[in-house]
Short mmCIF file of C-alpha atoms in Angstrom, two decimals:
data_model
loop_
_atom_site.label_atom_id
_atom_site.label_comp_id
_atom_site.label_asym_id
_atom_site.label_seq_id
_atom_site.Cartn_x
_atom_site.Cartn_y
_atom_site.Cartn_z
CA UNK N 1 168.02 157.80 43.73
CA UNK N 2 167.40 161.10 41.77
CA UNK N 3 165.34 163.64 43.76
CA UNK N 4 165.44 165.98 40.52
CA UNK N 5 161.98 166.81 39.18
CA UNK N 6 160.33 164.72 36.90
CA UNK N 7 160.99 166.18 33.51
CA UNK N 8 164.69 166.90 34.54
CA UNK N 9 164.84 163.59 36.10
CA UNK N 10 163.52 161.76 32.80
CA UNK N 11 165.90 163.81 30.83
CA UNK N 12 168.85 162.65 32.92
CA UNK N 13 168.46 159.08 33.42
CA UNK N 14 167.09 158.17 29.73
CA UNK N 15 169.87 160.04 27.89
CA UNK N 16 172.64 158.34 29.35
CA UNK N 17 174.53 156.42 26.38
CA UNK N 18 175.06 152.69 26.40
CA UNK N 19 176.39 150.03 23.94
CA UNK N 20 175.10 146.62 22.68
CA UNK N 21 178.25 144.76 21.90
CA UNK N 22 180.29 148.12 20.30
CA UNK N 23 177.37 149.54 18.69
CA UNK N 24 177.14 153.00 20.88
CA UNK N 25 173.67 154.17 21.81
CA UNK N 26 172.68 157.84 22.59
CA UNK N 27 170.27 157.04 24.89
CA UNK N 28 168.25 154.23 26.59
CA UNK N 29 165.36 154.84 24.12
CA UNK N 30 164.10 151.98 22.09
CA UNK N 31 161.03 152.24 19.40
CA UNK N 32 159.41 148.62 19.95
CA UNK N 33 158.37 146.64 17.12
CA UNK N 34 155.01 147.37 15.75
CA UNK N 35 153.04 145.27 12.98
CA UNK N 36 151.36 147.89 10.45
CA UNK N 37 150.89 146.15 7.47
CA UNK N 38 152.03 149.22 5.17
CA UNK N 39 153.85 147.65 2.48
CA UNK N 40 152.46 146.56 -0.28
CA UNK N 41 154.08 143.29 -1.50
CA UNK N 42 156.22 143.11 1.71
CA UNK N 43 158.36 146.32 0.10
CA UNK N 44 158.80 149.05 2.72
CA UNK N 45 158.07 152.50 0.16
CA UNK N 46 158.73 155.93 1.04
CA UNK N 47 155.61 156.25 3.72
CA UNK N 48 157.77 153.87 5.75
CA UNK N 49 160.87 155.48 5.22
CA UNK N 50 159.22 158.44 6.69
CA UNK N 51 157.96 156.75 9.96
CA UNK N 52 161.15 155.33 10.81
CA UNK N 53 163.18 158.38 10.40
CA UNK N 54 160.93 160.88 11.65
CA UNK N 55 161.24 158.71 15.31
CA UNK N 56 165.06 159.03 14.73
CA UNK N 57 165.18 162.76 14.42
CA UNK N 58 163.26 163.06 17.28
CA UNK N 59 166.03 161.54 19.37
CA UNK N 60 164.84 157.45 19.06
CA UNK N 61 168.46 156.25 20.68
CA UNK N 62 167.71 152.45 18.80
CA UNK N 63 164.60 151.70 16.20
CA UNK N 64 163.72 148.17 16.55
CA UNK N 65 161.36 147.80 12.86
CA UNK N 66 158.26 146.19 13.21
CA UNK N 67 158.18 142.17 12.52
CA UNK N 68 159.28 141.17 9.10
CA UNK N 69 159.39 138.17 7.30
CA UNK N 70 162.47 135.84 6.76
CA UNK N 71 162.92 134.07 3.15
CA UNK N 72 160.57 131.34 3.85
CA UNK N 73 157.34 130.52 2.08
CA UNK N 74 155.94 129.98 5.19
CA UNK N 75 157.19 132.34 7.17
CA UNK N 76 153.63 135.16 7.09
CA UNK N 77 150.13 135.63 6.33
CA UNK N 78 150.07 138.96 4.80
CA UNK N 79 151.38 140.48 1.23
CA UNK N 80 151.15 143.76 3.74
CA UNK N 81 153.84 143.08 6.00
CA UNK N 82 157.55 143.59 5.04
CA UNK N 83 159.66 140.82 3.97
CA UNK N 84 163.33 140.79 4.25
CA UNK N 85 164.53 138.96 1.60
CA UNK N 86 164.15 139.94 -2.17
CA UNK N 87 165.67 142.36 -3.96
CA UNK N 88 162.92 145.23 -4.35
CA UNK N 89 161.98 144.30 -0.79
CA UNK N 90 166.19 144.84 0.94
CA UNK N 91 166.16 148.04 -1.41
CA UNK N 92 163.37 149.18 -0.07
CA UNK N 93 164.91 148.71 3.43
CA UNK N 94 168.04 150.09 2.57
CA UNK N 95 166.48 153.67 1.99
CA UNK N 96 165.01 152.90 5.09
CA UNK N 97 168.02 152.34 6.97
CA UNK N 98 169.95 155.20 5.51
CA UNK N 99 166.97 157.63 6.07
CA UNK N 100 167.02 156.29 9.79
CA UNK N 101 171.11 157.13 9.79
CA UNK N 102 171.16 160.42 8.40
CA UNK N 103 168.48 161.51 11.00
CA UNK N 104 170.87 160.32 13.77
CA UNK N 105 169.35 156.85 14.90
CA UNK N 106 170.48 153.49 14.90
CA UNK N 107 167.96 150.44 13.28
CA UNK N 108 167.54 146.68 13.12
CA UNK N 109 164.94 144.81 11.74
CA UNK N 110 163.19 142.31 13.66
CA UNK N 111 163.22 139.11 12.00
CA UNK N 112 160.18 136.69 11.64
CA UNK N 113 158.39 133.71 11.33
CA UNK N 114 154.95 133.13 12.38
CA UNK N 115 154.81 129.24 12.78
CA UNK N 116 151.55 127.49 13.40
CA UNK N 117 150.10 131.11 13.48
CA UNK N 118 149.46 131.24 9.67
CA UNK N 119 146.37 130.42 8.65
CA UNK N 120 146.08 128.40 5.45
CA UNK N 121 145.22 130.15 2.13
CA UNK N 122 146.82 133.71 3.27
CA UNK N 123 149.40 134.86 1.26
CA UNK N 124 152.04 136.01 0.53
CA UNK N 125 152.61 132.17 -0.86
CA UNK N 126 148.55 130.47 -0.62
CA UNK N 127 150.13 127.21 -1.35
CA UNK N 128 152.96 127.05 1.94
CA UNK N 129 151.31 124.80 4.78
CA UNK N 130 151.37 126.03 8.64
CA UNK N 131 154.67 124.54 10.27
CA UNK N 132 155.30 124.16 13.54
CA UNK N 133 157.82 121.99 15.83
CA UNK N 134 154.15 119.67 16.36
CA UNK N 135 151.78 121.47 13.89
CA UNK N 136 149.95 122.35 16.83
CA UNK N 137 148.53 125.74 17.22
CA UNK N 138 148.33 127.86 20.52
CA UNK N 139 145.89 126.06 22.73
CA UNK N 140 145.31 123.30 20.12
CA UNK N 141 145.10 119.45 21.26
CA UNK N 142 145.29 117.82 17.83
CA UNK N 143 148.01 119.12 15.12
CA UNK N 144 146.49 121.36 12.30
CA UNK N 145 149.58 121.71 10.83
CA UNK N 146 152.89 120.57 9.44
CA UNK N 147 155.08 119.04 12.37
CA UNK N 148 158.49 120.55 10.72
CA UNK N 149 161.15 117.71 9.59
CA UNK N 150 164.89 117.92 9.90
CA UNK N 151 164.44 119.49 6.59
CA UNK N 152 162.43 122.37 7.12
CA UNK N 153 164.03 123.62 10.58
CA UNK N 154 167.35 123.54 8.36
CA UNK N 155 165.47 126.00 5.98
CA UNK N 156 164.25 128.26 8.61
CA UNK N 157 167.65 128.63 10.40
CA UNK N 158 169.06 129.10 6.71
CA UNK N 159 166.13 131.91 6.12
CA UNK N 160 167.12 133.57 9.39
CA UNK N 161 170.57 133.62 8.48
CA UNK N 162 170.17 134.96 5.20
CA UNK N 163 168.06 137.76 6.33
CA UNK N 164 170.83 138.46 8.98
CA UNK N 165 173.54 138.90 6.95
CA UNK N 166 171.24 140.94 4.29
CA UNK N 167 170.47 143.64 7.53
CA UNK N 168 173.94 143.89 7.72
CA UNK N 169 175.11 144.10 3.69
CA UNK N 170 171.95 146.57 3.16
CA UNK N 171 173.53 149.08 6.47
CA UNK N 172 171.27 148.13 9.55
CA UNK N 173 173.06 148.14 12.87
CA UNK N 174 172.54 144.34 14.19
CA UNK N 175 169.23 142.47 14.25
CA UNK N 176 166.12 141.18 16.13
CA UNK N 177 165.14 137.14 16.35
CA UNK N 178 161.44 137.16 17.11
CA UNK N 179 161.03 134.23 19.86
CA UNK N 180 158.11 135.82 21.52
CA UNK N 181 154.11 135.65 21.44
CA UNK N 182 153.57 132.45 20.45
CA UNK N 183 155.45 132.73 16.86
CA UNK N 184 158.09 129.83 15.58
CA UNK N 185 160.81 130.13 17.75
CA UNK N 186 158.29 130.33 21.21
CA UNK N 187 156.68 127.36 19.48
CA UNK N 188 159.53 125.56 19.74
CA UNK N 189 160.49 126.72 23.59
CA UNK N 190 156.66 126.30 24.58
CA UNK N 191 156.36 122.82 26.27
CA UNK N 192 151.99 123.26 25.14
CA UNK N 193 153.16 123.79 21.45
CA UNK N 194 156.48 121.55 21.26
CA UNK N 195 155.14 117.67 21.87
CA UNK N 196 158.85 116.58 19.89
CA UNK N 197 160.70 113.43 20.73
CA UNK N 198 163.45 114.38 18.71
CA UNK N 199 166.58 116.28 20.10
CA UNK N 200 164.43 119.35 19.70
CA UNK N 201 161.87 118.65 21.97
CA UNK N 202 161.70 116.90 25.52
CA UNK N 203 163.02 119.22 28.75
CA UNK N 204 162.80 122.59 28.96
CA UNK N 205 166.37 123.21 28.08
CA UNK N 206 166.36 120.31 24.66
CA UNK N 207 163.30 122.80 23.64
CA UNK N 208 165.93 126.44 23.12
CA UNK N 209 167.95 123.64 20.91
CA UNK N 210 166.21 125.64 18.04
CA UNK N 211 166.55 128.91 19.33
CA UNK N 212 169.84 128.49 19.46
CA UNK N 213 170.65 126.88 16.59
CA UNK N 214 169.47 130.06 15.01
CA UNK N 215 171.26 132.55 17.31
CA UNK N 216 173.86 130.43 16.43
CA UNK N 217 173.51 130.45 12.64
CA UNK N 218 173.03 134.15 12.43
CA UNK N 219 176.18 134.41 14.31
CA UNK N 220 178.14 133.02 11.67
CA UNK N 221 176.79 135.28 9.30
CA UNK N 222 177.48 138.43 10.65
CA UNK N 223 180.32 140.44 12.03
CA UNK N 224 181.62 139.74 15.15
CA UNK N 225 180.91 143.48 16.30
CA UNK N 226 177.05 142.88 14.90
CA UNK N 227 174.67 142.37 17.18
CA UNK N 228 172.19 140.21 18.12
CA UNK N 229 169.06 140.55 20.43
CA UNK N 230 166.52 138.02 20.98
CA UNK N 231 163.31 138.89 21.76
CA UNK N 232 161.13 136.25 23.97
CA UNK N 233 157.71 136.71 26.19
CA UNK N 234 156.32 134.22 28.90
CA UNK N 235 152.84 134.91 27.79
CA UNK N 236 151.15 134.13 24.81
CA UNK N 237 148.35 135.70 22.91
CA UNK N 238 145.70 133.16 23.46
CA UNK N 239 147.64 132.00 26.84
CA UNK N 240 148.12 135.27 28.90
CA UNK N 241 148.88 133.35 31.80
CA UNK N 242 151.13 130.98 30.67
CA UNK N 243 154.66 131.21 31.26
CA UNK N 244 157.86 129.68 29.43
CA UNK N 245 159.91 129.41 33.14
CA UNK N 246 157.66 129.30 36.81
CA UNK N 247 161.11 130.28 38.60
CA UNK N 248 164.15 131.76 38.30
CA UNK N 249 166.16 128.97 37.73
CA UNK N 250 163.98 128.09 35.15
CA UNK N 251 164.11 130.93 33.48
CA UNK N 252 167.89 130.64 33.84
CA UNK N 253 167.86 127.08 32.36
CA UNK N 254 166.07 128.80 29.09
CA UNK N 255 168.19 131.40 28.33
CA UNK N 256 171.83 130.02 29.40
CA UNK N 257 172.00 128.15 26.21
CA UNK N 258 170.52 130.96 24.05
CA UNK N 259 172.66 133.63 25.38
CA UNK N 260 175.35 131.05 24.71
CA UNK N 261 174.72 130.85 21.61
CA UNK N 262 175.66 134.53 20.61
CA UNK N 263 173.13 136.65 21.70
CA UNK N 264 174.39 140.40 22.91
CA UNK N 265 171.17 141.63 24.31
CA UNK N 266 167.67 140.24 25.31
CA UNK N 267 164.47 141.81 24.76
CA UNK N 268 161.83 141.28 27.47
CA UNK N 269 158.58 141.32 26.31
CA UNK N 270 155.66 142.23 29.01
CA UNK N 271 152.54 143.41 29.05
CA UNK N 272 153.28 145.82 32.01
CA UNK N 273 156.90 146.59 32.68
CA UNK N 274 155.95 147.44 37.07
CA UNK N 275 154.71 143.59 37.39
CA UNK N 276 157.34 141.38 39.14
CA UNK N 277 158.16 138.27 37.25
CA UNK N 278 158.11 136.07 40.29
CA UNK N 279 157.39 136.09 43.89
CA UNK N 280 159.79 137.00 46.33
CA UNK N 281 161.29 140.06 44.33
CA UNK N 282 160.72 143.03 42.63
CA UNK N 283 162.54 142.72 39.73
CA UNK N 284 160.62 142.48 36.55
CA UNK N 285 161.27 140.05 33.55
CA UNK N 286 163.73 142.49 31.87
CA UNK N 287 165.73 142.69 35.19
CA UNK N 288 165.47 138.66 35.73
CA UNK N 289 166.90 138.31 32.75
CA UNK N 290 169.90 140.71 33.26
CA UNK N 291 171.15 138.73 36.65
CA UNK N 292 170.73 135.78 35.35
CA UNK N 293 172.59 135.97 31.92
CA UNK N 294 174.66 139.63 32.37
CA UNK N 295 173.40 140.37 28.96
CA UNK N 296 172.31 144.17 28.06
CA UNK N 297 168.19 143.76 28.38
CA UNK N 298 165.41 145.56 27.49
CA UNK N 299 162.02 146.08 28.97
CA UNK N 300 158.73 147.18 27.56
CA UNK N 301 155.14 146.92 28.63
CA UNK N 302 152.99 149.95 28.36
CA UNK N 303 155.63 152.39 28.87
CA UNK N 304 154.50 155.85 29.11
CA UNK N 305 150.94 154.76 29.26
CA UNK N 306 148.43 153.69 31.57
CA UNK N 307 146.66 150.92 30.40
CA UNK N 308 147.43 147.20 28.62
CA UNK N 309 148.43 147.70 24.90
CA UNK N 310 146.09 144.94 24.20
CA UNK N 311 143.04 147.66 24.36
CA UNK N 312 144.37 148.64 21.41
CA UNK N 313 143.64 146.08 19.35
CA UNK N 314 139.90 146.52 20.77
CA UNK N 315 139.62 150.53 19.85
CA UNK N 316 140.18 152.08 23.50
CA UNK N 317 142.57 154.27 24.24
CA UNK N 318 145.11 155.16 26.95
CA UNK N 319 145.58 158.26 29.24
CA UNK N 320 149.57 158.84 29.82
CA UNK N 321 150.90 157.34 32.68
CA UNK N 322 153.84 157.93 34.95
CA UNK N 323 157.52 157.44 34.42
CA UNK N 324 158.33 156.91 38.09
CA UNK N 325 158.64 153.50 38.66
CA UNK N 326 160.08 152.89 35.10
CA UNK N 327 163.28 155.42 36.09
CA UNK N 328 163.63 154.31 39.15
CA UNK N 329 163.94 150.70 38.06
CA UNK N 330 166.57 152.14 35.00
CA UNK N 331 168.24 154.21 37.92
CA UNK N 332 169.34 151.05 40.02
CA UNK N 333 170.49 149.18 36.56
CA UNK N 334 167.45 146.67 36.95
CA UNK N 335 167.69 146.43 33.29
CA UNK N 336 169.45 149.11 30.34
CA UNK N 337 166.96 149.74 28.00
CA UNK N 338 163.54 150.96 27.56
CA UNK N 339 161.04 150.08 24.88
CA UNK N 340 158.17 152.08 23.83
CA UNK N 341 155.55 151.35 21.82
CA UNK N 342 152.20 152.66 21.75
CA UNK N 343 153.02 156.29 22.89
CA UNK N 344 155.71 156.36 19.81
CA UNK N 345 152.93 155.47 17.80
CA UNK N 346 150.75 158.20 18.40
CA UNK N 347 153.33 160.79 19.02
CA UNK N 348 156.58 160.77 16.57
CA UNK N 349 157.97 163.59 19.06
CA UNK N 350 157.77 161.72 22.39
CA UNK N 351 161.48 161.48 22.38
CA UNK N 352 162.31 164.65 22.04
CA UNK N 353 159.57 165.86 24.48
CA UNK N 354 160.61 163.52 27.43
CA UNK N 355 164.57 164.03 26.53
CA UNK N 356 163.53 167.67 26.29
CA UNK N 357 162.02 167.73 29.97
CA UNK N 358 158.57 168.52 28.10
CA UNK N 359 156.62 165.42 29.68
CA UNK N 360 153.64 167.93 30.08
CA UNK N 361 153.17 168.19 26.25
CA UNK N 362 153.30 164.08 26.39
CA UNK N 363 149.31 162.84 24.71
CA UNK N 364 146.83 160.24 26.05
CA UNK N 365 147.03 157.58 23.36
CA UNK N 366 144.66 157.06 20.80
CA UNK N 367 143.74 153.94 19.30
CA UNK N 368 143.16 155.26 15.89
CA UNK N 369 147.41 155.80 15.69
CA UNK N 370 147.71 151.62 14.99
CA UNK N 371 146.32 152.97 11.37
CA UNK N 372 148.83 156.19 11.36
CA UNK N 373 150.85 157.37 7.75
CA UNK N 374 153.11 159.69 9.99
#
């Protein structure tokens, strides 16, 4: 283990290069995905273009966009949030992608469908019902939605293809599947959301049938050297306790057939990166997830800061926290990549300042960023 000083040490372990599946990484930086609502008619305009790049100059090694729609009517709630798919819409990301490129950085969009999350009436399409794999919501004993027919899960893995091999044609770097928080695809792996007797529900391992069917899908889509990284969470907005696996081999049993399917490089999501996932070890969900599959992984959970990002969303702030643990974790390969979210936020420059060994000029984080221009 390093014995360097802190913003040396930083410095030195974070800017070490790494690859997802050929694509060459500067760093272990990632910008986590981060819902804004900032384009008007789900086209990203020249505000957005902005944000993205201005994270890449600063030495972002991958930008991971924020959540964005896949071509299905029933895929979001908001005209706000980007869409990829439409032509006005993939233009607008293609100026984002070759703003993000000329500053140096390397982008995927994260790709999107809310599920039983959508509340009826919203737009972008007022008329599109709430689907789910049992049109039940988060929590919910009785459906309030559409349970989804062979039909529509044929659309959705169509939508998610499509939008795949639009990232590529329009110059991103490889995508994001959203299967985390309690959207579509963690409807469909949730056992309190997924009540199927089809071949899509039952067992823990019949519910990634879904999952990675769409892994799967996108894989045909795209270049072989394109890749793919899944995002997926145990917990749940309205089930914070709740958790997809209970063990390791559980956890294996999930993601075997997923990683199978084509996927170069899981994203971990956590609340707090430091927790262990289960007990008898330190490693944390990220790190799980690397033994068990040997996929590249990413963690996130309040990196940077100390305090749950979930104050956010209720005003409060967050004083800066240390980078200790996180290194020492990335030192002994416990995982490869880092996500950061809130502190990227509020400080476009927090790249350059911790690659710079400038960790003193890092900021406390201030709530008032989720509503940032910059």
């Amino acid at each position: 283990m390093s014995t360097a000083p802190l913003t040396s040490r930083a410095a030195e372990i974070l800017s070490r290069p790494t690859t997802i599946n050929g694509l060459t990484l500067a760093n272990r930086i990632v910008m986590a995905p981060m819902t804004r609502q900032f384009s008007p008619g789900g086209v990203p305009g020249a505000d957005v273009v902005s944000y993205y790049a201005r994270r890449a100059a600063a030495g972002v090694g991958l930008i991971v966009t924020e959540g964005t729609y896949v071509g299905h009517e029933s895929a979001g709630e908001s005209d706000r949030v980007p869409r990829f798919h439409g032509d006005e819409q993939l233009a607008g990301w293609a100026k984002v992608a070759e703003a993000v490129h000329a500053a140096g950085g390397r982008i995927v969009p994260q790709l999107w469908h809310i599920g039983m999350v959508r509340e009826p009436g919203k737009p972008p399409y007022p008329d599109a019902p709430a689907i789910g794999p049992s049109g039940l919501r988060l929590g919910a004993t009785e459906p309030t939605g559409k349970a989804m027919t062979r039909t529509d899960i044929d659309a959705v893995i169509e939508a998610f293809a499509d939008a795949a091999a639009a990232a590529e044609r329009t110059g991103f770097d490889g995508v994001e599947l959203h299967g985390a928080h309690g959207y579509l695809i963690d409807q469909f792996l949730w056992a309190g959301t997924n009540r199927r007797t089809d071949s899509y529900g039952g067992d823990l391992v019949a519910r990634t049938r879904f999952a990675a069917e769409i892994v799967a899908a996108v894989r045909e889509r795209v270049s072989p050297g394109f890749p793919v990284i899944f995002r997926y969470s145990q917990w749940k907005p309205e089930a914070y306790d709740e958790k997809l696996a209970g063990t390791p081999e559980e956890l294996e049993a999930i993601l075997t057939p997923i990683a199978a399917a084509g996927v170069d490089a899981f994203h971990a999501s956590t609340r707090r990166h430091w927790l262990p996932e289960f007990e008898g070890s330190d490693l944390n969900l990220a790190g799980w997830t690397r033994k068990l599959t040997g996929r590249t992984t990413i963690t996130v959970g309040s990196v940077g800061l100390d305090g749950d990002f979930l104050r956010a969303f209720r005003g409060e702030g967050a004083p800066v926290g240390s980078l200790d643990g996180l290194l020492d974790r990335l030192e002994r390969d416990e995982f490869d990549l880092v996500a950061v979210g809130r502190a990227l936020l509020q400080d476009p420059e927090w790249a350059a300042k911790v690659l710079g060994g400038r960790t003193e000029e890092l900021r406390p984080y201030d709530a008032g960023s989720l509503r940032t221009l910059s």
